[in-house]
mmCIF file of C-alpha atoms in Angstrom:
data_model
loop_
_atom_site.group_PDB
_atom_site.id
_atom_site.type_symbol
_atom_site.label_atom_id
_atom_site.label_comp_id
_atom_site.label_asym_id
_atom_site.label_seq_id
_atom_site.Cartn_x
_atom_site.Cartn_y
_atom_site.Cartn_z
ATOM 1 C CA ARG A 47 39.666 107.685 269.290
ATOM 2 C CA LYS A 48 39.052 106.096 265.879
ATOM 3 C CA PHE A 49 39.733 109.373 264.141
ATOM 4 C CA SER A 50 42.975 109.792 266.078
ATOM 5 C CA VAL A 51 44.174 106.410 264.844
ATOM 6 C CA ALA A 52 43.190 107.158 261.232
ATOM 7 C CA ASN A 53 44.770 110.612 261.441
ATOM 8 C CA ARG A 54 48.006 109.217 262.888
ATOM 9 C CA ASP A 55 48.249 106.467 260.258
ATOM 10 C CA PHE A 56 47.552 108.878 257.408
ATOM 11 C CA ARG A 57 50.111 111.390 258.684
ATOM 12 C CA LYS A 58 52.752 108.663 258.988
ATOM 13 C CA LEU A 59 52.004 107.557 255.442
ATOM 14 C CA MET A 60 52.199 111.105 254.066
ATOM 15 C CA GLN A 61 55.446 111.739 255.944
ATOM 16 C CA ALA A 62 56.955 108.601 254.416
ATOM 17 C CA VAL A 63 55.785 109.677 250.953
ATOM 18 C CA GLN A 64 57.335 113.110 251.433
ATOM 19 C CA GLU A 65 60.645 111.655 252.627
ATOM 20 C CA GLU A 66 60.855 109.274 249.677
ATOM 21 C CA ASN A 67 60.434 112.123 247.186
ATOM 22 C CA THR A 68 59.749 109.743 244.322
ATOM 23 C CA SER A 69 57.149 109.679 241.582
ATOM 24 C CA ILE A 70 53.476 109.050 242.320
ATOM 25 C CA ALA A 71 53.619 105.682 240.578
ATOM 26 C CA ALA A 72 56.563 104.588 242.736
ATOM 27 C CA CYS A 73 54.844 105.739 245.942
ATOM 28 C CA CYS A 74 51.615 103.954 245.115
ATOM 29 C CA SER A 75 53.294 100.686 244.181
ATOM 30 C CA LYS A 76 55.136 100.263 247.501
ATOM 31 C CA PRO A 77 54.076 97.081 249.317
ATOM 32 C CA GLY A 78 51.553 97.680 252.095
ATOM 33 C CA ARG A 79 50.529 101.186 251.005
ATOM 34 C CA MET A 80 47.147 100.120 249.707
ATOM 35 C CA ASP A 81 46.472 98.157 252.900
ATOM 36 C CA ILE A 82 47.211 101.254 255.011
ATOM 37 C CA LEU A 83 44.933 103.426 252.866
ATOM 38 C CA GLU A 84 42.109 100.871 253.002
ATOM 39 C CA CYS A 85 42.471 100.678 256.795
ATOM 40 C CA VAL A 86 42.375 104.479 257.095
ATOM 41 C CA GLN A 87 39.318 104.588 254.830
ATOM 42 C CA GLN A 88 37.545 101.975 256.967
ATOM 43 C CA GLN A 89 38.346 103.898 260.165
ATOM 44 C CA LEU A 90 37.032 107.115 258.631
ATOM 45 C CA LYS A 91 33.813 105.370 257.550
ATOM 46 C CA LEU A 92 33.277 104.247 261.148
ATOM 47 C CA CYS A 93 33.873 107.815 262.342
ATOM 48 C CA GLN A 94 31.361 109.119 259.813
ATOM 49 C CA GLN A 95 28.743 106.573 260.884
ATOM 50 C CA GLY A 96 29.267 107.534 264.524
ATOM 51 C CA LEU A 97 28.922 111.237 263.748
ATOM 52 C CA LEU A 98 25.772 110.707 261.686
ATOM 53 C CA SER A 99 24.278 108.654 264.512
ATOM 54 C CA HIS A 100 25.099 111.467 266.930
ATOM 55 C CA VAL A 101 23.504 114.032 264.622
ATOM 56 C CA SER A 102 20.418 111.844 264.302
ATOM 57 C CA ASN A 103 20.092 111.794 268.093
ATOM 58 C CA LEU A 104 20.475 115.578 268.195
ATOM 59 C CA CYS A 105 17.710 115.958 265.611
ATOM 60 C CA VAL A 106 15.361 114.129 267.963
ATOM 61 C CA GLN A 107 16.200 116.663 270.690
ATOM 62 C CA HIS A 108 16.129 119.679 268.334
ATOM 63 C CA PRO A 109 13.572 118.992 265.554
ATOM 64 C CA ARG A 110 14.495 122.048 263.458
ATOM 65 C CA LEU A 111 17.785 120.327 262.638
ATOM 66 C CA TYR A 112 15.755 117.908 260.488
ATOM 67 C CA PHE A 113 15.540 120.701 257.893
ATOM 68 C CA LEU A 114 19.288 120.464 257.337
ATOM 69 C CA ARG A 115 21.367 117.890 255.531
ATOM 70 C CA PRO A 116 23.204 115.707 258.085
ATOM 71 C CA GLU A 117 26.519 117.353 257.177
ATOM 72 C CA ASP A 118 25.056 120.836 257.730
ATOM 73 C CA ALA A 119 23.444 119.765 261.011
ATOM 74 C CA LEU A 120 26.847 118.563 262.161
ATOM 75 C CA HIS A 121 28.346 121.933 261.193
ATOM 76 C CA VAL A 122 25.645 123.718 263.216
ATOM 77 C CA VAL A 123 26.293 121.540 266.249
ATOM 78 C CA CYS A 124 30.031 122.191 265.944
ATOM 79 C CA ALA A 125 29.437 125.931 265.454
ATOM 80 C CA VAL A 126 27.533 126.461 268.682
ATOM 81 C CA ALA A 127 30.496 128.374 270.120
ATOM 82 C CA ASP A 128 31.150 130.341 266.912
ATOM 83 C CA PRO A 129 28.386 132.830 266.075
ATOM 84 C CA GLU A 130 29.690 133.625 262.586
ATOM 85 C CA ARG A 131 29.571 129.972 261.525
ATOM 86 C CA LEU A 132 26.204 129.462 263.206
ATOM 87 C CA SER A 133 24.809 132.540 261.468
ATOM 88 C CA ARG A 134 25.551 130.992 258.036
ATOM 89 C CA TYR A 135 23.029 128.203 258.656
ATOM 90 C CA ILE A 136 20.267 130.084 260.495
ATOM 91 C CA GLY A 137 18.198 130.663 257.339
ATOM 92 C CA GLN A 138 18.061 126.944 256.653
ATOM 93 C CA PHE A 139 16.116 126.092 259.788
ATOM 94 C CA ILE A 140 14.400 129.388 260.630
ATOM 95 C CA PRO A 141 12.406 130.562 257.581
ATOM 96 C CA HIS A 142 13.338 134.008 256.217
ATOM 97 C CA ALA A 143 16.130 134.544 258.760
ATOM 98 C CA GLY A 144 19.207 136.069 257.183
ATOM 99 C CA HIS A 145 21.739 136.182 259.984
ATOM 100 C CA LEU A 146 22.231 136.661 263.700
ATOM 101 C CA GLU A 147 23.578 139.553 265.697
ATOM 102 C CA TRP A 148 25.310 138.873 268.962
ATOM 103 C CA GLN A 149 27.196 140.430 271.810
ATOM 104 C CA THR A 150 30.497 139.016 273.023
ATOM 105 C CA VAL A 151 31.112 138.986 276.765
ATOM 106 C CA GLU A 152 34.065 137.762 278.794
ATOM 107 C CA VAL A 153 33.001 135.380 281.553
ATOM 108 C CA ASN A 154 35.601 133.748 283.799
ATOM 109 C CA ALA A 155 38.375 134.741 281.362
ATOM 110 C CA GLN A 156 36.529 133.066 278.462
ATOM 111 C CA GLN A 157 34.765 134.701 275.540
ATOM 112 C CA GLN A 158 31.062 133.877 275.348
ATOM 113 C CA PHE A 159 28.493 135.211 272.943
ATOM 114 C CA TYR A 160 24.811 135.955 273.385
ATOM 115 C CA ILE A 161 22.448 136.262 270.453
ATOM 116 C CA THR A 162 20.653 139.606 270.672
ATOM 117 C CA HIS A 163 18.891 139.929 267.298
ATOM 118 C CA VAL A 164 17.700 137.836 264.395
ATOM 119 C CA VAL A 165 17.896 139.773 261.127
ATOM 120 C CA SER A 166 15.663 138.795 258.212
ATOM 121 C CA ARG A 167 16.888 138.466 254.646
ATOM 122 C CA HIS A 168 15.214 141.826 254.003
ATOM 123 C CA GLY A 169 17.140 143.544 256.802
ATOM 124 C CA GLU A 170 14.352 143.644 259.388
ATOM 125 C CA LYS A 171 15.665 143.203 262.933
ATOM 126 C CA LEU A 172 13.936 141.198 265.606
ATOM 127 C CA ALA A 173 15.321 142.001 269.044
ATOM 128 C CA LEU A 174 15.123 139.076 271.432
ATOM 129 C CA LYS A 175 13.543 139.756 274.821
ATOM 130 C CA GLU A 176 16.293 137.783 276.457
ATOM 131 C CA GLN A 177 19.757 137.113 275.128
ATOM 132 C CA VAL A 178 20.393 133.468 274.290
#
């Protein structure tokens, strides 16, 4: 919700700036602009704190995430449904892993993926007994 408010306020501000079509100095010196930007910045800081708290809680549940920077851990959590994005980070929390191989299956008219292999940085494939 906080992000939605910050996003809306920022978009309104940028739309007004675009409609004015004046110089940067003129846009920045308009009364109230700095207040809006400071408010948006404060809302985004609160969003960031909330996300970092969420990531911290996830690290407790999944200890390997501690090996990642908080920003990368958040990317991993957000990439759970996207195997290509998830594969980019696998080597950071599983030593010597290079990337993942997966199989895409349609279930109830939705695409789902199942990890079938972990491939090392040297190209060695480890087939998983069960797809995950």
